[in-house]
Amino acid sequence: MNKQYKQIGDEVWKNRVEKINAELFTLTYGSVVAQLVKDYEDYQEVNKQLEKMGYNIGVRLIEDFLARASLGRCADFRETAEVISKIGFKIFLNITPTVTNWSSNNKEFSLIFEENPLAEFVELPDDGAADELWYSNILCGVLRGSLEMVQMQVEANFISDVLRGDDQTEMRVKLVKYLEEEVPAGED
Amino acid sequence: MIYSLYIINKAGGLIYQKDFAEGLNKLTSNEYLVLAGTFHGVHAITSKISPVRNATSSGLEVLEADSFKLHCYQTLTGTKFLIIAEPTHGNIDLLLRRTYDIYSDYVMKNPFYTPEMPIKSELFDLNLAKLIKQVGS
């Protein structure tokens, strides 16, 4: 199963995705975060805004993902996690974060990011950002938005970030519930 | 020959309707809305009446009449794409997928488009017309 996902992810990334310059992407995201910091002057608020922006991206991104990857519905949340890591992140960021730390009820998992294209060349300023700002918080919103469109309500948040001086960058994803009343007819 | 395309949102509302052939019967815009809503309801019913135990049914996929054939593709996000074509036209499934590609590009990636609302996008119309011309011959 896992090998299959990796293959699908690689194939879609190689053939069906248009590529752009990575520096341009990193700089664009960096200038968004910097501007938000200047505008809001409160790191918690910046985190919130990044997550909201990510949500808006996620609700649109899911259609692109479904159209390109032509996958059916995942059988369970474990499969969802594998698809997110090996196909989703692969297609859009060319990275495959590791899925680990499953909770006992299989409703929570962690994504460990070995590399993070958003945060290349970034150093957080000394004024308390390292305690409050989650630089890549947009990714949490993207996951929340896209999963909501396929009838899963999740909460995603970073619990550690190398930019803050931690050992690794880790995002925790928690399934709150399946949105049963919105499942398209025939999919339940 | 492809006659028309309908796009129906999650709630059953018609968000896009286009005819691609000349001389087709035209309905009023209200009639189109009723048609879409009715189809949405029928599709929901058809997915529940499958007699096969323990199998999820996809709901209505093809509707055949002597003068046309209607194909329906429902995405995992609940959006339905309906294509009405000549009964003898093959390969509509491919056309439905390509339409979904164009939708995910020119409709969803437009930051000024609100999801689930009627689609008013020139780029979408243009690329759709190109696709239909390519496939419809």
mmCIF file of C-alpha atoms in Angstrom:
data_model
loop_
_atom_site.group_PDB
_atom_site.id
_atom_site.type_symbol
_atom_site.label_atom_id
_atom_site.label_comp_id
_atom_site.label_asym_id
_atom_site.label_seq_id
_atom_site.Cartn_x
_atom_site.Cartn_y
_atom_site.Cartn_z
ATOM 1 C CA MET A 1 0.000 0.000 0.000
ATOM 2 C CA ASN A 2 2.666 2.501 1.017
ATOM 3 C CA LYS A 3 4.860 1.757 -1.980
ATOM 4 C CA GLN A 4 1.858 2.366 -4.191
ATOM 5 C CA TYR A 5 1.250 5.807 -2.679
ATOM 6 C CA LYS A 6 4.880 6.764 -3.079
ATOM 7 C CA GLN A 7 4.757 5.712 -6.719
ATOM 8 C CA ILE A 8 1.584 7.660 -7.403
ATOM 9 C CA GLY A 9 3.029 10.721 -5.694
ATOM 10 C CA ASP A 10 6.271 10.515 -7.655
ATOM 11 C CA GLU A 11 4.477 9.985 -10.934
ATOM 12 C CA VAL A 12 2.111 12.922 -10.490
ATOM 13 C CA TRP A 13 4.957 15.195 -9.335
ATOM 14 C CA LYS A 14 7.081 14.256 -12.332
ATOM 15 C CA ASN A 15 4.491 14.471 -15.064
ATOM 16 C CA ARG A 16 1.404 16.391 -14.088
ATOM 17 C CA VAL A 17 2.647 19.306 -12.043
ATOM 18 C CA GLU A 18 3.963 22.610 -13.345
ATOM 19 C CA LYS A 19 7.031 23.710 -11.483
ATOM 20 C CA ILE A 20 8.127 27.186 -10.379
ATOM 21 C CA ASN A 21 11.296 28.617 -8.950
ATOM 22 C CA ALA A 22 11.677 27.587 -5.316
ATOM 23 C CA GLU A 23 13.388 30.820 -4.256
ATOM 24 C CA LEU A 24 10.503 32.858 -5.590
ATOM 25 C CA PHE A 25 8.096 30.736 -3.572
ATOM 26 C CA THR A 26 10.160 31.008 -0.385
ATOM 27 C CA LEU A 27 10.544 34.765 -0.814
ATOM 28 C CA THR A 28 6.846 35.248 -1.512
ATOM 29 C CA TYR A 29 5.821 33.334 1.606
ATOM 30 C CA GLY A 30 8.444 35.151 3.630
ATOM 31 C CA SER A 31 7.169 38.532 2.559
ATOM 32 C CA VAL A 32 3.594 37.486 3.437
ATOM 33 C CA VAL A 33 4.642 36.523 6.967
ATOM 34 C CA ALA A 34 6.773 39.619 7.405
ATOM 35 C CA GLN A 35 3.941 41.872 6.284
ATOM 36 C CA LEU A 36 1.474 40.147 8.610
ATOM 37 C CA VAL A 37 3.894 40.612 11.509
ATOM 38 C CA LYS A 38 4.204 44.305 10.687
ATOM 39 C CA ASP A 39 0.438 44.762 10.298
ATOM 40 C CA TYR A 40 -0.768 42.849 13.341
ATOM 41 C CA GLU A 41 2.212 43.303 15.701
ATOM 42 C CA ASP A 42 0.923 40.306 17.701
ATOM 43 C CA TYR A 43 2.359 36.905 16.949
ATOM 44 C CA GLN A 44 -0.712 34.980 18.092
ATOM 45 C CA GLU A 45 -2.824 37.014 15.698
ATOM 46 C CA VAL A 46 -0.341 36.332 12.901
ATOM 47 C CA ASN A 47 -0.618 32.611 13.633
ATOM 48 C CA LYS A 48 -4.384 32.885 13.391
ATOM 49 C CA GLN A 49 -4.273 34.793 10.102
ATOM 50 C CA LEU A 50 -1.810 32.348 8.572
ATOM 51 C CA GLU A 51 -4.110 29.495 9.523
ATOM 52 C CA LYS A 52 -7.103 31.307 7.990
ATOM 53 C CA MET A 53 -5.202 31.940 4.777
ATOM 54 C CA GLY A 54 -4.228 28.303 4.722
ATOM 55 C CA TYR A 55 -7.868 27.298 5.157
ATOM 56 C CA ASN A 56 -8.861 29.319 2.095
ATOM 57 C CA ILE A 57 -6.090 27.718 0.103
ATOM 58 C CA GLY A 58 -7.050 24.249 1.336
ATOM 59 C CA VAL A 59 -10.703 24.410 0.251
ATOM 60 C CA ARG A 60 -9.562 25.176 -3.292
ATOM 61 C CA LEU A 61 -6.474 23.011 -3.370
ATOM 62 C CA ILE A 62 -8.424 19.827 -2.673
ATOM 63 C CA GLU A 63 -10.138 19.971 -6.082
ATOM 64 C CA ASP A 64 -6.781 20.264 -7.813
ATOM 65 C CA PHE A 65 -5.461 17.382 -5.742
ATOM 66 C CA LEU A 66 -8.462 15.153 -6.518
ATOM 67 C CA ALA A 67 -8.342 16.034 -10.207
ATOM 68 C CA ARG A 68 -4.631 15.262 -10.508
ATOM 69 C CA ALA A 69 -4.313 12.228 -8.299
ATOM 70 C CA SER A 70 -7.587 10.540 -9.297
ATOM 71 C CA LEU A 71 -7.870 8.707 -5.995
ATOM 72 C CA GLY A 72 -10.984 7.228 -4.454
ATOM 73 C CA ARG A 73 -12.084 7.733 -0.873
ATOM 74 C CA CYS A 74 -9.653 6.594 1.850
ATOM 75 C CA ALA A 75 -10.843 3.616 3.875
ATOM 76 C CA ASP A 76 -9.712 5.003 7.248
ATOM 77 C CA PHE A 77 -7.785 7.832 8.866
ATOM 78 C CA ARG A 78 -4.490 5.944 8.670
ATOM 79 C CA GLU A 79 -4.856 5.780 4.903
ATOM 80 C CA THR A 80 -5.696 9.491 4.866
ATOM 81 C CA ALA A 81 -2.443 10.238 6.692
ATOM 82 C CA GLU A 82 -0.404 8.224 4.186
ATOM 83 C CA VAL A 83 -2.069 9.899 1.221
ATOM 84 C CA ILE A 84 -1.499 13.360 2.718
ATOM 85 C CA SER A 85 2.174 12.657 3.317
ATOM 86 C CA LYS A 86 3.160 10.667 0.225
ATOM 87 C CA ILE A 87 0.937 12.223 -2.409
ATOM 88 C CA GLY A 88 -0.383 15.540 -1.082
ATOM 89 C CA PHE A 89 2.819 17.064 0.240
ATOM 90 C CA LYS A 90 4.788 15.436 -2.587
ATOM 91 C CA ILE A 91 2.681 17.046 -5.303
ATOM 92 C CA PHE A 92 2.616 20.524 -3.821
ATOM 93 C CA LEU A 93 5.923 20.898 -2.014
ATOM 94 C CA ASN A 94 7.969 17.933 -3.241
ATOM 95 C CA ILE A 95 8.517 16.748 0.335
ATOM 96 C CA THR A 96 7.257 13.645 2.122
ATOM 97 C CA PRO A 97 6.916 14.302 5.861
ATOM 98 C CA THR A 98 7.046 11.188 8.038
ATOM 99 C CA VAL A 99 3.822 9.957 9.620
ATOM 100 C CA THR A 100 4.390 8.866 13.249
ATOM 101 C CA ASN A 101 3.114 8.995 16.830
ATOM 102 C CA TRP A 102 -0.281 7.528 16.195
ATOM 103 C CA SER A 103 -2.607 7.810 19.185
ATOM 104 C CA SER A 104 -4.147 4.611 20.522
ATOM 105 C CA ASN A 105 -7.539 5.333 18.969
ATOM 106 C CA ASN A 106 -5.947 6.023 15.559
ATOM 107 C CA LYS A 107 -7.417 9.508 15.461
ATOM 108 C CA GLU A 108 -4.256 11.560 15.912
ATOM 109 C CA PHE A 109 -0.895 11.480 14.205
ATOM 110 C CA SER A 110 2.203 13.587 13.777
ATOM 111 C CA LEU A 111 3.909 14.785 10.632
ATOM 112 C CA ILE A 112 7.666 15.237 11.023
ATOM 113 C CA PHE A 113 9.166 17.589 8.443
ATOM 114 C CA GLU A 114 12.788 16.789 7.590
ATOM 115 C CA GLU A 115 12.833 19.756 5.233
ATOM 116 C CA ASN A 116 10.525 22.740 4.932
ATOM 117 C CA PRO A 117 10.656 24.749 1.690
ATOM 118 C CA LEU A 118 8.687 27.581 3.287
ATOM 119 C CA ALA A 119 11.334 28.237 5.907
ATOM 120 C CA GLU A 120 14.569 27.992 3.968
ATOM 121 C CA PHE A 121 16.988 30.811 4.780
ATOM 122 C CA VAL A 122 14.680 32.019 7.599
ATOM 123 C CA GLU A 123 15.798 33.116 11.064
ATOM 124 C CA LEU A 124 13.196 34.318 13.527
ATOM 125 C CA PRO A 125 13.815 37.756 15.094
ATOM 126 C CA ASP A 126 14.824 37.989 18.755
ATOM 127 C CA ASP A 127 11.774 39.834 19.989
ATOM 128 C CA GLY A 128 9.833 36.865 21.292
ATOM 129 C CA ALA A 129 8.986 35.370 17.897
ATOM 130 C CA ALA A 130 10.781 32.211 18.888
ATOM 131 C CA ASP A 131 8.254 31.640 21.659
ATOM 132 C CA GLU A 132 5.080 32.591 19.873
ATOM 133 C CA LEU A 133 5.243 32.506 16.074
ATOM 134 C CA TRP A 134 4.604 29.317 14.137
ATOM 135 C CA TYR A 135 6.206 30.349 10.863
ATOM 136 C CA SER A 136 4.674 27.626 8.692
ATOM 137 C CA ASN A 137 1.223 27.812 10.245
ATOM 138 C CA ILE A 138 -0.328 28.216 6.816
ATOM 139 C CA LEU A 139 0.183 24.472 6.338
ATOM 140 C CA CYS A 140 -2.101 23.718 9.287
ATOM 141 C CA GLY A 141 -4.851 25.756 7.669
ATOM 142 C CA VAL A 142 -4.342 24.053 4.323
ATOM 143 C CA LEU A 143 -4.821 20.645 5.921
ATOM 144 C CA ARG A 144 -7.889 21.781 7.831
ATOM 145 C CA GLY A 145 -9.506 23.344 4.742
ATOM 146 C CA SER A 146 -8.846 20.537 2.324
ATOM 147 C CA LEU A 147 -9.914 17.767 4.723
ATOM 148 C CA GLU A 148 -13.102 19.634 5.562
ATOM 149 C CA MET A 149 -14.047 19.508 1.870
ATOM 150 C CA VAL A 150 -13.843 15.727 1.981
ATOM 151 C CA GLN A 151 -16.021 15.539 5.082
ATOM 152 C CA MET A 152 -13.357 15.302 7.804
ATOM 153 C CA GLN A 153 -13.130 17.870 10.563
ATOM 154 C CA VAL A 154 -9.553 18.040 11.836
ATOM 155 C CA GLU A 155 -7.422 20.219 14.045
ATOM 156 C CA ALA A 156 -3.833 20.757 12.992
ATOM 157 C CA ASN A 157 -1.138 22.624 14.855
ATOM 158 C CA PHE A 158 2.621 22.716 15.134
ATOM 159 C CA ILE A 159 4.136 21.433 18.361
ATOM 160 C CA SER A 160 7.772 22.055 17.539
ATOM 161 C CA ASP A 161 9.735 23.934 14.898
ATOM 162 C CA VAL A 162 13.466 24.010 14.118
ATOM 163 C CA LEU A 163 13.113 27.769 13.553
ATOM 164 C CA ARG A 164 12.309 28.065 17.229
ATOM 165 C CA GLY A 165 15.361 26.083 18.220
ATOM 166 C CA ASP A 166 13.590 22.727 18.648
ATOM 167 C CA ASP A 167 15.092 19.482 17.391
ATOM 168 C CA GLN A 168 12.546 18.901 14.671
ATOM 169 C CA THR A 169 9.517 20.413 13.005
ATOM 170 C CA GLU A 170 6.441 18.458 14.028
ATOM 171 C CA MET A 171 2.748 19.043 13.237
ATOM 172 C CA ARG A 172 0.022 17.256 15.163
ATOM 173 C CA VAL A 173 -3.150 16.373 13.228
ATOM 174 C CA LYS A 174 -6.255 15.371 15.147
ATOM 175 C CA LEU A 175 -9.453 13.982 13.649
ATOM 176 C CA VAL A 176 -12.349 15.625 15.466
ATOM 177 C CA LYS A 177 -15.125 13.886 13.564
ATOM 178 C CA TYR A 178 -16.359 12.774 10.189
ATOM 179 C CA LEU A 179 -18.967 15.170 8.815
ATOM 180 C CA GLU A 180 -21.552 12.522 8.054
ATOM 181 C CA GLU A 181 -24.376 14.809 7.047
ATOM 182 C CA GLU A 182 -22.334 16.239 4.188
ATOM 183 C CA VAL A 183 -21.131 13.017 2.644
ATOM 184 C CA PRO A 184 -22.190 13.087 -1.025
ATOM 185 C CA ALA A 185 -24.896 10.501 -1.726
ATOM 186 C CA GLY A 186 -23.415 7.182 -2.613
ATOM 187 C CA GLU A 187 -20.153 7.659 -0.763
ATOM 188 C CA ASP A 188 -21.262 6.528 2.689
ATOM 189 C CA MET B 1 -21.526 15.681 -30.447
ATOM 190 C CA ILE B 2 -21.745 17.148 -26.958
ATOM 191 C CA TYR B 3 -25.004 18.923 -26.262
ATOM 192 C CA SER B 4 -24.569 20.536 -22.850
ATOM 193 C CA LEU B 5 -22.760 20.660 -19.519
ATOM 194 C CA TYR B 6 -24.276 21.247 -16.085
ATOM 195 C CA ILE B 7 -22.334 21.718 -12.875
ATOM 196 C CA ILE B 8 -24.217 21.185 -9.596
ATOM 197 C CA ASN B 9 -22.805 22.163 -6.195
ATOM 198 C CA LYS B 10 -22.932 20.166 -2.940
ATOM 199 C CA ALA B 11 -26.333 21.543 -1.974
ATOM 200 C CA GLY B 12 -27.968 20.734 -5.294
ATOM 201 C CA GLY B 13 -27.834 24.251 -6.730
ATOM 202 C CA LEU B 14 -26.946 24.777 -10.364
ATOM 203 C CA ILE B 15 -23.715 26.757 -10.642
ATOM 204 C CA TYR B 16 -22.999 26.378 -14.344
ATOM 205 C CA GLN B 17 -24.972 25.544 -17.465
ATOM 206 C CA LYS B 18 -23.777 25.719 -21.083
ATOM 207 C CA ASP B 19 -25.065 24.449 -24.416
ATOM 208 C CA PHE B 20 -22.495 23.485 -27.007
ATOM 209 C CA ALA B 21 -24.613 22.701 -30.041
ATOM 210 C CA GLU B 22 -26.765 24.829 -32.254
ATOM 211 C CA GLY B 23 -30.529 24.648 -32.354
ATOM 212 C CA LEU B 24 -31.122 22.960 -28.990
ATOM 213 C CA ASN B 25 -34.339 23.521 -27.054
ATOM 214 C CA LYS B 26 -33.774 26.245 -24.505
ATOM 215 C CA LEU B 27 -35.330 26.269 -21.041
ATOM 216 C CA THR B 28 -35.794 29.308 -18.828
ATOM 217 C CA SER B 29 -33.114 29.804 -16.210
ATOM 218 C CA ASN B 30 -35.611 28.860 -13.533
ATOM 219 C CA GLU B 31 -36.319 25.592 -15.321
ATOM 220 C CA TYR B 32 -32.600 24.844 -15.426
ATOM 221 C CA LEU B 33 -32.393 25.393 -11.656
ATOM 222 C CA VAL B 34 -35.333 23.073 -11.048
ATOM 223 C CA LEU B 35 -33.771 20.483 -13.324
ATOM 224 C CA ALA B 36 -30.503 20.570 -11.392
ATOM 225 C CA GLY B 37 -32.213 20.354 -8.023
ATOM 226 C CA THR B 38 -34.359 17.461 -9.180
ATOM 227 C CA PHE B 39 -31.353 15.614 -10.523
ATOM 228 C CA HIS B 40 -29.536 16.134 -7.236
ATOM 229 C CA GLY B 41 -32.459 14.572 -5.386
ATOM 230 C CA VAL B 42 -32.804 11.678 -7.804
ATOM 231 C CA HIS B 43 -29.083 11.011 -7.585
ATOM 232 C CA ALA B 44 -29.295 10.827 -3.799
ATOM 233 C CA ILE B 45 -32.180 8.372 -4.009
ATOM 234 C CA THR B 46 -30.502 6.167 -6.592
ATOM 235 C CA SER B 47 -27.450 5.784 -4.398
ATOM 236 C CA LYS B 48 -29.583 4.454 -1.555
ATOM 237 C CA ILE B 49 -31.676 1.904 -3.443
ATOM 238 C CA SER B 50 -28.893 -0.447 -4.438
ATOM 239 C CA PRO B 51 -30.041 -3.964 -3.449
ATOM 240 C CA VAL B 52 -26.442 -5.189 -3.123
ATOM 241 C CA ARG B 53 -25.665 -5.691 0.552
ATOM 242 C CA ASN B 54 -22.620 -4.036 2.136
ATOM 243 C CA ALA B 55 -21.640 -2.230 -1.026
ATOM 244 C CA THR B 56 -21.585 1.525 -1.417
ATOM 245 C CA SER B 57 -23.399 2.564 -4.515
ATOM 246 C CA SER B 58 -22.204 5.438 -6.625
ATOM 247 C CA GLY B 59 -25.653 6.683 -7.520
ATOM 248 C CA LEU B 60 -26.825 7.548 -11.014
ATOM 249 C CA GLU B 61 -23.956 7.512 -13.514
ATOM 250 C CA VAL B 62 -25.546 7.195 -16.932
ATOM 251 C CA LEU B 63 -29.053 7.931 -18.140
ATOM 252 C CA GLU B 64 -29.909 6.748 -21.634
ATOM 253 C CA ALA B 65 -32.735 7.887 -23.840
ATOM 254 C CA ASP B 66 -33.195 7.470 -27.570
ATOM 255 C CA SER B 67 -32.152 11.015 -28.428
ATOM 256 C CA PHE B 68 -29.427 11.631 -25.821
ATOM 257 C CA LYS B 69 -27.235 10.105 -23.140
ATOM 258 C CA LEU B 70 -26.587 11.853 -19.818
ATOM 259 C CA HIS B 71 -23.364 11.130 -17.873
ATOM 260 C CA CYS B 72 -22.818 12.166 -14.286
ATOM 261 C CA TYR B 73 -19.537 12.376 -12.382
ATOM 262 C CA GLN B 74 -19.652 13.177 -8.676
ATOM 263 C CA THR B 75 -16.417 14.312 -7.059
ATOM 264 C CA LEU B 76 -15.424 13.398 -3.511
ATOM 265 C CA THR B 77 -16.252 16.975 -2.577
ATOM 266 C CA GLY B 78 -19.872 16.587 -3.645
ATOM 267 C CA THR B 79 -19.802 18.575 -6.879
ATOM 268 C CA LYS B 80 -21.595 16.918 -9.806
ATOM 269 C CA PHE B 81 -20.634 17.299 -13.454
ATOM 270 C CA LEU B 82 -23.375 16.366 -15.934
ATOM 271 C CA ILE B 83 -22.715 15.979 -19.642
ATOM 272 C CA ILE B 84 -25.550 15.436 -22.097
ATOM 273 C CA ALA B 85 -24.398 14.092 -25.425
ATOM 274 C CA GLU B 86 -25.449 12.091 -28.467
ATOM 275 C CA PRO B 87 -26.244 8.483 -27.559
ATOM 276 C CA THR B 88 -23.448 7.231 -29.778
ATOM 277 C CA HIS B 89 -20.730 9.451 -28.328
ATOM 278 C CA GLY B 90 -17.978 7.475 -26.658
ATOM 279 C CA ASN B 91 -15.350 8.478 -24.115
ATOM 280 C CA ILE B 92 -17.511 10.815 -22.081
ATOM 281 C CA ASP B 93 -15.791 9.659 -18.885
ATOM 282 C CA LEU B 94 -12.522 11.085 -20.128
ATOM 283 C CA LEU B 95 -14.303 14.304 -21.035
ATOM 284 C CA LEU B 96 -15.794 14.507 -17.530
ATOM 285 C CA ARG B 97 -12.358 14.130 -15.958
ATOM 286 C CA ARG B 98 -10.837 16.758 -18.225
ATOM 287 C CA THR B 99 -13.726 19.092 -17.362
ATOM 288 C CA TYR B 100 -12.950 18.497 -13.678
ATOM 289 C CA ASP B 101 -9.302 19.422 -14.404
ATOM 290 C CA ILE B 102 -10.338 22.675 -16.060
ATOM 291 C CA TYR B 103 -12.762 23.403 -13.203
ATOM 292 C CA SER B 104 -10.067 22.836 -10.594
ATOM 293 C CA ASP B 105 -7.770 25.199 -12.515
ATOM 294 C CA TYR B 106 -9.836 28.129 -13.748
ATOM 295 C CA VAL B 107 -12.634 28.146 -11.204
ATOM 296 C CA MET B 108 -11.137 26.985 -7.901
ATOM 297 C CA LYS B 109 -7.803 28.729 -8.330
ATOM 298 C CA ASN B 110 -9.404 32.108 -8.958
ATOM 299 C CA PRO B 111 -9.081 33.795 -5.556
ATOM 300 C CA PHE B 112 -12.079 35.982 -6.285
ATOM 301 C CA TYR B 113 -14.407 33.045 -6.844
ATOM 302 C CA THR B 114 -16.529 32.011 -3.840
ATOM 303 C CA PRO B 115 -16.931 28.234 -3.744
ATOM 304 C CA GLU B 116 -20.452 26.871 -4.281
ATOM 305 C CA MET B 117 -21.542 30.088 -6.041
ATOM 306 C CA PRO B 118 -22.500 30.403 -9.751
ATOM 307 C CA ILE B 119 -19.465 30.311 -12.017
ATOM 308 C CA LYS B 120 -18.783 33.419 -14.084
ATOM 309 C CA SER B 121 -15.320 32.947 -15.503
ATOM 310 C CA GLU B 122 -14.246 33.819 -19.033
ATOM 311 C CA LEU B 123 -11.143 31.662 -18.795
ATOM 312 C CA PHE B 124 -13.232 28.695 -17.742
ATOM 313 C CA ASP B 125 -15.645 29.234 -20.672
ATOM 314 C CA LEU B 126 -12.759 29.609 -23.115
ATOM 315 C CA ASN B 127 -10.915 26.494 -22.056
ATOM 316 C CA LEU B 128 -14.105 24.503 -21.854
ATOM 317 C CA ALA B 129 -15.043 25.503 -25.415
ATOM 318 C CA LYS B 130 -11.586 24.425 -26.552
ATOM 319 C CA LEU B 131 -11.942 21.075 -24.817
ATOM 320 C CA ILE B 132 -15.406 20.426 -26.246
ATOM 321 C CA LYS B 133 -14.260 21.291 -29.733
ATOM 322 C CA GLN B 134 -11.330 18.928 -29.363
ATOM 323 C CA VAL B 135 -13.367 16.021 -28.058
ATOM 324 C CA GLY B 136 -16.748 16.662 -29.567
ATOM 325 C CA SER B 137 -15.810 15.965 -33.155
#
